[in-house]
Coordinates of C-alpha atoms and ligand atoms in Angstrom, one line a residue:
X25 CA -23.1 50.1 -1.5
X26 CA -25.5 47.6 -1.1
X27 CA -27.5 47.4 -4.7
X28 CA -31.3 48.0 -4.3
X29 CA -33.3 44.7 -5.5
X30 CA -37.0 44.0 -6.1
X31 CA -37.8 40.6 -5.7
X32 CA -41.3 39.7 -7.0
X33 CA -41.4 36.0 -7.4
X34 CA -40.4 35.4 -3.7
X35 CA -42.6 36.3 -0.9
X36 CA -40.5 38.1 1.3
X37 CA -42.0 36.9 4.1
X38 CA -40.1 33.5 4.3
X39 CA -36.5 35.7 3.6
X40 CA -34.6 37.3 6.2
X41 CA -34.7 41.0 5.5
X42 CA -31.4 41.8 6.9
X43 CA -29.9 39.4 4.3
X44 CA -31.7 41.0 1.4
X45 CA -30.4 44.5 2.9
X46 CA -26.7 43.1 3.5
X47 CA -26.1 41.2 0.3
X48 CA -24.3 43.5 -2.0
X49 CA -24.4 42.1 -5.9
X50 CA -21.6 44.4 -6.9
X51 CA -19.0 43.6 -4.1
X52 CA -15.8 41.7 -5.0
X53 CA -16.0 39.5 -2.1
X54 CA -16.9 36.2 -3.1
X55 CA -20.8 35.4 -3.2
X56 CA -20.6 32.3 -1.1
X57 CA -18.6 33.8 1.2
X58 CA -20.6 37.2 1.5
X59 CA -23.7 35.1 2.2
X60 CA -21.8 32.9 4.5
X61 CA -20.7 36.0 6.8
X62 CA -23.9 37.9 6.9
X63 CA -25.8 34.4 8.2
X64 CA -23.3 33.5 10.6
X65 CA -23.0 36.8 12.0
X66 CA -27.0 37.2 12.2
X67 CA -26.8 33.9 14.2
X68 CA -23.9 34.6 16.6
X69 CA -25.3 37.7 17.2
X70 CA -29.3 36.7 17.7
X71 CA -30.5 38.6 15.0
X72 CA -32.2 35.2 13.7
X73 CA -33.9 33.4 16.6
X74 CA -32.8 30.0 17.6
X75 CA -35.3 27.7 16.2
X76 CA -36.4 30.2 13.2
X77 CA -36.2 28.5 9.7
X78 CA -33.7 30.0 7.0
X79 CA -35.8 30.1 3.7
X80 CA -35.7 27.5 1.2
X81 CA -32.1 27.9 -0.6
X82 CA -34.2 28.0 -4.1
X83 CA -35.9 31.4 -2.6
X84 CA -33.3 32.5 -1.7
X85 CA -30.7 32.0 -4.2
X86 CA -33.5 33.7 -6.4
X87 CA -34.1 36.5 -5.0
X88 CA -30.6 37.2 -4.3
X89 CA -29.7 36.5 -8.0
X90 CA -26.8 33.8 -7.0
X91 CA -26.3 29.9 -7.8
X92 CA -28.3 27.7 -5.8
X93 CA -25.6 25.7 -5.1
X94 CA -24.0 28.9 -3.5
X95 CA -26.6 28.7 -0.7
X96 CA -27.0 25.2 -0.8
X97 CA -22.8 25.5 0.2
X98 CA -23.3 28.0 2.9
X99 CA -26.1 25.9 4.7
X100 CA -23.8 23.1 4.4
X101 CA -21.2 24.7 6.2
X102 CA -23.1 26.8 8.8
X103 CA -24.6 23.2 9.0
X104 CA -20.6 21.7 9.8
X105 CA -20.3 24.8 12.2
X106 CA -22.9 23.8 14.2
X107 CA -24.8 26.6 13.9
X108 CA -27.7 25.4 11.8
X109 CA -29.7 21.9 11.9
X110 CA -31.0 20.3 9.1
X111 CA -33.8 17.9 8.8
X112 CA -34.3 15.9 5.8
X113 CA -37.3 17.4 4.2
X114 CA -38.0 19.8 7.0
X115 CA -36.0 22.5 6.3
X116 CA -32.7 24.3 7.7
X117 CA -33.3 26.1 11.7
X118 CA -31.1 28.0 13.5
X119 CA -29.4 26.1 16.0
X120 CA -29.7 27.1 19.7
X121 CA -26.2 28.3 20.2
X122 CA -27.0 28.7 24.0
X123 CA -26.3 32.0 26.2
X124 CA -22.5 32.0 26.2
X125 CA -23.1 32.8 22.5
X126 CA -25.0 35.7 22.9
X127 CA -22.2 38.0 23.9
X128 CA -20.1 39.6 21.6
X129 CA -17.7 38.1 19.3
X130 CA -14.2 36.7 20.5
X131 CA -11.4 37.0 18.9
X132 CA -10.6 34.7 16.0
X133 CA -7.2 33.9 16.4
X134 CA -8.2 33.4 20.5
X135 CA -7.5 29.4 19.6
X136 CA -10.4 26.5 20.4
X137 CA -10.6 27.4 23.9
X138 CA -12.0 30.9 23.9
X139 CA -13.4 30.4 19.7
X140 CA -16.8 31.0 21.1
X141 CA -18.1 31.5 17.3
X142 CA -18.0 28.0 16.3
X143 CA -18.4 24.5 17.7
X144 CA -15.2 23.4 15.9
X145 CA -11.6 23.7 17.0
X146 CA -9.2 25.9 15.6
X147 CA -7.8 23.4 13.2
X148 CA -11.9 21.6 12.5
X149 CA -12.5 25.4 11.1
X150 CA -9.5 26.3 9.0
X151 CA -10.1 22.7 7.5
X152 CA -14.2 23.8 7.0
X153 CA -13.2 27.0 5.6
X154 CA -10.5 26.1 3.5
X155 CA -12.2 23.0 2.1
X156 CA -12.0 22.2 -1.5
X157 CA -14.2 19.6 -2.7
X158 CA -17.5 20.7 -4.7
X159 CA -20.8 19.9 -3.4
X160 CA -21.7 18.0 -7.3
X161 CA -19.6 15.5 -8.4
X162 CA -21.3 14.2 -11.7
X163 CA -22.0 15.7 -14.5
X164 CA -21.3 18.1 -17.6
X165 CA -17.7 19.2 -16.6
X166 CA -17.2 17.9 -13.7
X167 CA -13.3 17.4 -13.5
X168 CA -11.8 14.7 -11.8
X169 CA -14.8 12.3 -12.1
X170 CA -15.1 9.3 -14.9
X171 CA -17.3 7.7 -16.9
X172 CA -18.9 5.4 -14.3
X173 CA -21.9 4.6 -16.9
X174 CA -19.5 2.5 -18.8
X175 CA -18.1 0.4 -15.9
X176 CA -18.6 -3.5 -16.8
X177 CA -21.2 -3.6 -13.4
X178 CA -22.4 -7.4 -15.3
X179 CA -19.0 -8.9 -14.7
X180 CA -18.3 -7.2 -11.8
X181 CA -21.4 -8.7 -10.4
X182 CA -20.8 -12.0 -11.5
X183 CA -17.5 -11.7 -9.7
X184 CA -19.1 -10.7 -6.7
X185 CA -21.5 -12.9 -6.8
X186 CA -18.9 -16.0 -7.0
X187 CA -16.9 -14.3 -4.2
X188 CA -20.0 -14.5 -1.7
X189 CA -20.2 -18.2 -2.9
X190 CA -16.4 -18.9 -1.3
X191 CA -15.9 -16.1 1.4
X192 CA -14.1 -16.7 4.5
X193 CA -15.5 -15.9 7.9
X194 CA -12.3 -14.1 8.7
X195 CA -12.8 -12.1 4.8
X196 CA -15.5 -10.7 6.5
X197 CA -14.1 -9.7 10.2
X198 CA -11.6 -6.7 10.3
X199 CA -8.9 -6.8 8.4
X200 CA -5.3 -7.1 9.6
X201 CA -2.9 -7.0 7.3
X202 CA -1.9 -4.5 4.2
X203 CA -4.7 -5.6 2.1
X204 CA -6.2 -8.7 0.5
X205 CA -2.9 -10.4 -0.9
X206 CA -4.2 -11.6 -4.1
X207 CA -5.2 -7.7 -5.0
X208 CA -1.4 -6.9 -3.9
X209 CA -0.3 -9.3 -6.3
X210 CA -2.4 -8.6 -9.2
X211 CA -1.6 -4.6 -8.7
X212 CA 2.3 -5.3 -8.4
X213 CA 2.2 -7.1 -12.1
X214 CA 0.1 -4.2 -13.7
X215 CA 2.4 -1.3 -11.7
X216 CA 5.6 -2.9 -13.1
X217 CA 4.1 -3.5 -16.2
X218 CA 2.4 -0.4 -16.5
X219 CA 3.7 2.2 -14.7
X220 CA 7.5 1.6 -14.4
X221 CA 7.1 0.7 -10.6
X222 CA 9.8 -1.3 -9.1
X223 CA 7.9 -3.3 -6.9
X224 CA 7.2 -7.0 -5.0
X225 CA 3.2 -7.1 -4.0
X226 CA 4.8 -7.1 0.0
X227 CA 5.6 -3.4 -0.7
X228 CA 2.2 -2.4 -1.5
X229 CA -0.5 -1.6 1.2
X230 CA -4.4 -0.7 0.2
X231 CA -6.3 1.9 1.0
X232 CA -9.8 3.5 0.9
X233 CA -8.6 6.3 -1.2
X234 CA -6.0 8.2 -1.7
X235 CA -7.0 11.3 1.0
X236 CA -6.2 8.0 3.4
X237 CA -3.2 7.6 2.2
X238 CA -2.1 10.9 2.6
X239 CA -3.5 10.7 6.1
X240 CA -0.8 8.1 7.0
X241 CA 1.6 9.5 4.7
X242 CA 0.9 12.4 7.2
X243 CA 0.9 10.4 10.4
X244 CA 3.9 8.3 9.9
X245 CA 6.6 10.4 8.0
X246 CA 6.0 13.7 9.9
X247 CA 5.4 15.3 13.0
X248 CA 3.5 18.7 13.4
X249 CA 5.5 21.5 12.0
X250 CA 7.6 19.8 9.9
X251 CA 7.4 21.5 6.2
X252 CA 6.1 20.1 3.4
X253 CA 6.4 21.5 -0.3
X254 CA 3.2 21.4 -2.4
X255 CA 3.0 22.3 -5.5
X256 CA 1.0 25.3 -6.4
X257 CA -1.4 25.1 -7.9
X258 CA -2.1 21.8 -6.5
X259 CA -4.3 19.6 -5.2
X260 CA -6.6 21.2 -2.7
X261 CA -7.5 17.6 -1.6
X262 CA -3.4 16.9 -0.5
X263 CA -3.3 20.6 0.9
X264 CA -6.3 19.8 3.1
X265 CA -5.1 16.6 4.6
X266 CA -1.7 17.9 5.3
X267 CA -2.9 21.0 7.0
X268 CA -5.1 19.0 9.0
X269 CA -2.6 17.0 10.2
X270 CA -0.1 20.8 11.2
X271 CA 2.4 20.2 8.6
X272 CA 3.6 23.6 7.7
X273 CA 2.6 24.0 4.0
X274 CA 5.1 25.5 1.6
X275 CA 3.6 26.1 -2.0
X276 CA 6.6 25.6 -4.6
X277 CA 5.9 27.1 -8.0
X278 CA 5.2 24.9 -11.5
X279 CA 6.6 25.6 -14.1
X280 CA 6.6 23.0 -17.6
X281 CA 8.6 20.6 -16.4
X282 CA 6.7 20.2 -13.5
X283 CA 7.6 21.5 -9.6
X284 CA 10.2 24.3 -9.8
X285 CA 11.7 24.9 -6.4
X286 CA 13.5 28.3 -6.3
X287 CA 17.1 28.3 -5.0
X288 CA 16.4 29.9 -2.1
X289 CA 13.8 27.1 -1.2
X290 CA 16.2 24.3 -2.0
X291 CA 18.4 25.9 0.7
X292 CA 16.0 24.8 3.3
X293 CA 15.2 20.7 2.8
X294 CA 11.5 19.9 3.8
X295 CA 10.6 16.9 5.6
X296 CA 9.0 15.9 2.3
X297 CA 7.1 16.9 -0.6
X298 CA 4.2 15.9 -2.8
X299 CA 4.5 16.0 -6.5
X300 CA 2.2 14.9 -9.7
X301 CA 5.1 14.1 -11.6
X302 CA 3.0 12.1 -14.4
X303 CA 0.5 14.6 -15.1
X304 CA 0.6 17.8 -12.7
X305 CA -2.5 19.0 -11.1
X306 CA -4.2 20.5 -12.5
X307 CA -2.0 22.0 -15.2
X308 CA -0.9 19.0 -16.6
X309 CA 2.7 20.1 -16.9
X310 CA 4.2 16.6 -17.0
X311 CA 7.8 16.4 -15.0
X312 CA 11.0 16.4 -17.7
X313 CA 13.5 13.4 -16.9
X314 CA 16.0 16.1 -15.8
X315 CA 13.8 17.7 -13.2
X316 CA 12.8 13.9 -12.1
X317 CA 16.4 13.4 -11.4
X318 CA 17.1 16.7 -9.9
X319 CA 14.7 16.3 -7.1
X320 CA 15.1 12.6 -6.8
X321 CA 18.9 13.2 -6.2
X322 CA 18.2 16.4 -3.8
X323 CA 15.9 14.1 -1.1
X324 CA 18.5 11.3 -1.2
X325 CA 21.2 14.2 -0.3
X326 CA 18.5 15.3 2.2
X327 CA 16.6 12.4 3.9
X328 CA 13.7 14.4 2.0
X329 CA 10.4 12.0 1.5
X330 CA 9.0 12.1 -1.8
X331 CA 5.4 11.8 -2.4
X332 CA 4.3 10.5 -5.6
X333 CA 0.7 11.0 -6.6
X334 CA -0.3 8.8 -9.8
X335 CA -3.7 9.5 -10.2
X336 CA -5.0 9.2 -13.9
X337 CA -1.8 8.7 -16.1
X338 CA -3.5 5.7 -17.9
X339 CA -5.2 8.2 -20.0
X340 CA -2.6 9.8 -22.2
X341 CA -4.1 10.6 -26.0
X342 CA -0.9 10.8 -28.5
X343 CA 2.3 10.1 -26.5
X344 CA 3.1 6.7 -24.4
X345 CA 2.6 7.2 -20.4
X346 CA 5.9 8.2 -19.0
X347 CA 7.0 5.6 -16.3
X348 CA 6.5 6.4 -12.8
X349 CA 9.2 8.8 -10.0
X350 CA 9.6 6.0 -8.4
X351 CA 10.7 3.3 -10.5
X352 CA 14.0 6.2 -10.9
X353 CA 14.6 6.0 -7.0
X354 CA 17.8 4.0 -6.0
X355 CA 17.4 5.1 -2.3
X356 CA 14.0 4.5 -1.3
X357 CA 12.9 7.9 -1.1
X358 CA 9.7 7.7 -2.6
X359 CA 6.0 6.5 -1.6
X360 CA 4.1 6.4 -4.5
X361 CA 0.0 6.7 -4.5
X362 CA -1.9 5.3 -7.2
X363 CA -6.0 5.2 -6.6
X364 CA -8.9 3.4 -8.5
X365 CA -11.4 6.4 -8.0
X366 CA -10.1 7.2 -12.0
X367 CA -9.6 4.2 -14.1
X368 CA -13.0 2.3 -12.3
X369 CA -15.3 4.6 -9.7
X370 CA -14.5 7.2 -7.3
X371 CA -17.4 5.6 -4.8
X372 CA -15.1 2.1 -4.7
X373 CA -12.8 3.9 -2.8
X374 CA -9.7 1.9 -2.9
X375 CA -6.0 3.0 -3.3
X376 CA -2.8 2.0 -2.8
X377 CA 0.4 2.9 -1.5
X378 CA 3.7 1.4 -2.5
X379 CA 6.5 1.9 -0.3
X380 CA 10.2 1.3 0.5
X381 CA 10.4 -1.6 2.0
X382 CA 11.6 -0.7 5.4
X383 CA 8.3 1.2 6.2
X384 CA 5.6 -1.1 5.2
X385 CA 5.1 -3.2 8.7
X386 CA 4.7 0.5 10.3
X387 CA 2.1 1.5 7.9
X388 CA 0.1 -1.7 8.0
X389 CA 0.6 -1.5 11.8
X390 CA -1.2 2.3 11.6
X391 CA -3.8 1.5 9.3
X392 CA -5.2 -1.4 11.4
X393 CA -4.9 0.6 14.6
X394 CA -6.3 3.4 13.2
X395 CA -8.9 2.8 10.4
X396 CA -9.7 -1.3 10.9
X397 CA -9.6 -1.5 7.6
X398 CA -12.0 -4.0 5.7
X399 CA -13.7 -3.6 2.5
X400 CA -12.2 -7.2 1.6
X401 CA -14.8 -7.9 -0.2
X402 CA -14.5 -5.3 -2.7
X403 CA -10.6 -6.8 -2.9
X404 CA -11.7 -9.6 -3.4
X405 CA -13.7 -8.8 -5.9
X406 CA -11.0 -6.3 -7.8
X407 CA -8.6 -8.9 -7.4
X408 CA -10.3 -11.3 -9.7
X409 CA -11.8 -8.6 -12.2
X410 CA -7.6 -7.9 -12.6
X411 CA -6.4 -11.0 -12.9
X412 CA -9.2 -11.6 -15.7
X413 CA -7.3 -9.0 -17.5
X414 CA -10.9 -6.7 -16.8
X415 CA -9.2 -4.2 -15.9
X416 CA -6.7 -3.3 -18.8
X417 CA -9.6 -4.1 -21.3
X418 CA -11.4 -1.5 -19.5
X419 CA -8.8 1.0 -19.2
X420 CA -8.4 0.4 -22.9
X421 CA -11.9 1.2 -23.8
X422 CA -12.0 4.4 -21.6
X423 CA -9.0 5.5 -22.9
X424 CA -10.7 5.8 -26.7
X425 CA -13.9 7.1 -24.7
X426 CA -11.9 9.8 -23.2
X427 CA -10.0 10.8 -26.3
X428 CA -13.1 11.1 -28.5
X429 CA -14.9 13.6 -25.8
X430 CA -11.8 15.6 -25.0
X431 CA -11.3 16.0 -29.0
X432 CA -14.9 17.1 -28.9
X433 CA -14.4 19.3 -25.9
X434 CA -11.4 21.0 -27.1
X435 CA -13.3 21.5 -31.0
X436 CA -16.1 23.3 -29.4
X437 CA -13.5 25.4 -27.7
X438 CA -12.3 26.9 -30.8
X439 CA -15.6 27.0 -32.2
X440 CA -16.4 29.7 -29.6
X441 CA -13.3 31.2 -28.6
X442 CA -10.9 30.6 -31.6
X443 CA -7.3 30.8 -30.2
X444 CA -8.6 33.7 -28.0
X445 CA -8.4 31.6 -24.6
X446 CA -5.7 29.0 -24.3
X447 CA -6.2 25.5 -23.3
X448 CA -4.1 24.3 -21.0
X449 CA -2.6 20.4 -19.7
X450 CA -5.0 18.7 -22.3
X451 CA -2.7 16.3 -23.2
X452 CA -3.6 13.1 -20.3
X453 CA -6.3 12.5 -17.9
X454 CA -9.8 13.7 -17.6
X455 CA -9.5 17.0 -17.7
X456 CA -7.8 20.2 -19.2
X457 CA -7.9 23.9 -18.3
X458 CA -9.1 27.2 -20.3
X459 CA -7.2 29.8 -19.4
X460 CA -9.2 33.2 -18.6
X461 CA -7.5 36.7 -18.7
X462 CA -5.7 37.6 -15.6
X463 CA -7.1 39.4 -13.1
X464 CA -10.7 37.7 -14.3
X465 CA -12.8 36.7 -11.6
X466 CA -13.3 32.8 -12.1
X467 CA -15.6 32.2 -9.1
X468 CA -17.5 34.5 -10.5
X469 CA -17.8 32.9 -13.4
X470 CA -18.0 29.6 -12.3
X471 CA -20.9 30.8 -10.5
X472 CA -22.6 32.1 -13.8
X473 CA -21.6 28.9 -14.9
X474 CA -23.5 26.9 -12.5
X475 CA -26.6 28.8 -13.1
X476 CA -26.4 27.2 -16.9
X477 CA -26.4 24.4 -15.1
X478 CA -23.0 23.6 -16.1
X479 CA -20.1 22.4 -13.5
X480 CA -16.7 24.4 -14.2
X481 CA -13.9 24.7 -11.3
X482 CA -11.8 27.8 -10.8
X483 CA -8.2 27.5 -11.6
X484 CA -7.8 30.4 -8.4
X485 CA -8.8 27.8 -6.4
X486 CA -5.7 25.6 -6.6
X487 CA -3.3 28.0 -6.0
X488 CA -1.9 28.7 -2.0
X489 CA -0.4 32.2 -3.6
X490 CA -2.4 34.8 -4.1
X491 CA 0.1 37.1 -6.4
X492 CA 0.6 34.1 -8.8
X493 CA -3.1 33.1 -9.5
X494 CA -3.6 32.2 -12.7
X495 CA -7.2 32.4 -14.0
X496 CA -9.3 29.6 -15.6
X497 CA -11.5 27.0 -15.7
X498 CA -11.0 23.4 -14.9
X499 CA -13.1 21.5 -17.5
X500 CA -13.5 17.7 -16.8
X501 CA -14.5 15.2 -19.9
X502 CA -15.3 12.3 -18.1
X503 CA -18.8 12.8 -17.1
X504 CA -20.4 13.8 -20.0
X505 CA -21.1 11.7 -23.4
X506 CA -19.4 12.9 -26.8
X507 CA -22.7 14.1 -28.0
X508 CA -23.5 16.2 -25.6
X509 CA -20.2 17.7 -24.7
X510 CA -21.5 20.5 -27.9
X511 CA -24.7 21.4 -26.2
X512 CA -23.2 21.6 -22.5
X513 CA -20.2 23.8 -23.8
X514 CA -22.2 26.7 -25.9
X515 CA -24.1 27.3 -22.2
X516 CA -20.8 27.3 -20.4
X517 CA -19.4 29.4 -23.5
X518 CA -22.4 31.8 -23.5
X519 CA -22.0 32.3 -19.3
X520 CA -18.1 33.0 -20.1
X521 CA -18.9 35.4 -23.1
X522 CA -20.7 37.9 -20.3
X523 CA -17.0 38.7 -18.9
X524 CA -15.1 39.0 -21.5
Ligands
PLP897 C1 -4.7 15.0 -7.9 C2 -5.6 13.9 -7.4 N1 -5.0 12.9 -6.8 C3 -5.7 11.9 -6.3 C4 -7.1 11.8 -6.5 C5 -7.9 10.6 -6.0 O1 -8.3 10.7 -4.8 P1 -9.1 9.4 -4.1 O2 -8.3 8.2 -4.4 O3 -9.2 9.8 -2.7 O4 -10.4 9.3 -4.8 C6 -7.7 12.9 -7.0 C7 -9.2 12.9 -7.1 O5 -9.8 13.9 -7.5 C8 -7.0 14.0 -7.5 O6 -7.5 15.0 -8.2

């Protein structure tokens, strides 16, 4: 039953009423998605006239009593869908959908053809509507993101600076190769170095992140249909890019020594899978030796590919960072990604892939002909800011940073939840997770969250399987100073408090 609401701080006049009248506080479906329906379904179906303005998303995240955020998400996507048009500064309108639009609904599952609800394929609006990335990325617990306030921005100007100085004319034109060779050679020392990776710098190719090089990963090592094992939870950003691409997804559980396939999934090799061997996301099970060896022998028995993602295993606080998959592989059956977006800035975007050798001319062949790669500047740039040994003293200096806030983060934890709620993976990285009870909605309360003005994920999210959700909250570290990590956490605990 839709709950009766007064509203007296908003003037009605600028809100829909048929949202205020739809909008039901106490339903279990999520809020974002509640809104979401009742908007595009008022559009499809002419309720709200081409050209009419939907209210501010302050109004009406007020007077519906949701996150503003929430709204500000559902614009964003009815924006993607083509069904609304947004001006800077002028407001969100309703789109005119034209007259082919006006008649009733069409089946869903009708395909792109006939999907007269949306302006986006089939595929464009399973990607829109599964999509995982938040609409904030910075601030108080952001996960995922680091301290970019602390990035040595003086040297790395003066570096840049003396790069303009001796650029190339062809440093400046599309790239054509794998990536600036001196940035290949500086990463090859600090992978073997660091990470374990058997490597020669021809073996690595750079990227502008890692979604890109899933994208080729994708796009060179399988063909639509092929299966792929995730592990779930997982990465929602890995999970996009192979869906995208009509891999067919298979979510393999996690246990504590990392991906767990059952025996009757091992029966049935995939074309390849994708594993966080060196800290799991986001539970930060980190993979035993055995299990490493287990998986590595089953895709040499099976022409399996084995995706490594290496994303923030420089920050271990307590034990040493165990070496990479791949430095274990004697039959070059493993890509490994490693990205900068953690140990430097996410907005850099540059990655890497290092691959058996056999398969880099293809990959550098695809990434030219289909991204024309450049950013050689910024390679240029890194290049010189590694071989100055920059880049370990930074990773050194983040690496204390980190440890100090995630100590802080993990005392206020028991200082407002004793041993009540379990913290989970908080050994590496940037971020841990607090376990909720089961069956806890943690959308819901990341929503409360938000409205502390506080940034939490939902563990739910990760998962692919509904029956094994677990319930939590992904807490990052990175984006908010040791000092204020106290302050941030008694809102977020206060918010969480309310559902227990
Ligand atoms: C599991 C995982 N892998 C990789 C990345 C890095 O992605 P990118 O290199 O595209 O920034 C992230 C970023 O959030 C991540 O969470």
């Amino acid at each position: 039953m839709p709950s009766s609401r007064s509203v007296p701080t908003v003037r009605k006049a600028t809100l829909p009423d048929f949202v205020l009248r739809q909008f039901d506080r106490g339903s279990p479906e999520y809020d974002h998605r509640q809104l979401y329906t009742i908007l595009q379904t008022g559009i499809r179906d002419a309720v709200l006239a081409a050209g009419s303005r939907l209210p501010p998303t302050r109004l009406l995240a007020q007077a519906l009593g949701i996150a503003r955020n929430t709204v500000v998400h559902v614009y964003e996507q009815l924006a993607l869908e083509g069904y609304v048009q947004a001006g800077v500064g002028r407001g969100t309108f309703v789109a005119d959908l034209g007259p082919r639009l006006a008649r009733p609904p069409l089946p869903v599952t009708a395909g792109a053809a006939t999907a007269g609800r949306s302006t986006l394929s089939r595929r464009g609006a399973q990607l829109v509507q599964a999509a995982g990335a938040a609409s904030l990325q910075w601030g108080a617990f952001t996960p995922g993101v680091p301290e970019v306030r602390l990035f040595p921005s003086a040297v790395w100007s003066r570096l840049q600076a003396r790069m303009w100085r001796s650029a190339q004319p062809q440093q400046l034109s599309y790239a054509t190769g794998a990536g600036e060779p001196s940035l290949r050679q500086a990463l090859a020392e600090y992978l073997q170095g660091t990470r374990g990776v058997a490597c020669t710098a021809e073996q690595i190719v750079i990227t502008s992140g890692t979604q890109q090089s899933l994208h080729l990963v994708a796009q060179l090592l399988a063909d639509p249909g092929d299966s792929l094992w995730l592990e779930d939870p997982g990465y929602w950003g890995a999970r996009s890019v192979f869906r995208a691409m009509g891999l067919k997804l298979v979510p393999v559980a996690v246990d504590a020594e990392g991906m767990a396939p059952s025996a009757h999934q091992l029966r049935t090799p995939p074309r390849a899978m994708f594993v966080s061997p060196s800290h799991q996301y986001p539970t930060g099970a980190i993979m035993s030796h055995g299990r490493r060896q287990q998986l590595l022998d089953y895709a040499a028995v099976h022409g399996v590919w084995v995706v490594e993602d290496d994303y923030d295993s420089e920050f271990r606080y307590g034990a040493r960072p165990l070496p990479a998959l791949q430095g274990l592989d004697t039959h070059g059956r493993v890509i490994y990604l490693g990205t900068f977006s953690k140990t430097l800035f996410p907005a850099l975007r540059l990655a890497y892939l290092v691959l058996p050798p056999d398969l880099v001319a293809g990959f550098t062949r695809a990434l030219n002909e289909l991204y024309r790669e450049g950013q050689t500047p910024q390679q240029l740039v890194l290049a010189r800011f590694m071989a100055e040994g920059h880049y370990t003293s930074h990773i050194r200096r983040m690496r204390s940073v980190y440890g100090a806030r995630h100590d802080a983060l993990i005392h206020a934890i028991r200082h407002h939840f004793g041993d009540a709620l379990p913290v989970i993976g908080g050994d590496a990285g940037l971020h841990l997770v607090l376990g909720l009870p089961p069956g806890l909605d943690d959308q819901a309360v990341v929503e409360r969250i938000a409205r502390a003005k506080v940034m939490a994920r939902p563990l739910s999210l990760y998962h692919m399987q509904q029956p094994a959700r677990a319930r939590g909250l992904l807490l990052g570290y990175g984006a908010v100073q040791e000092d204020e990590v106290a302050a941030n956490f008694a809102r977020l605990a206060h918010a969480v408090q309310h559902f227990l």
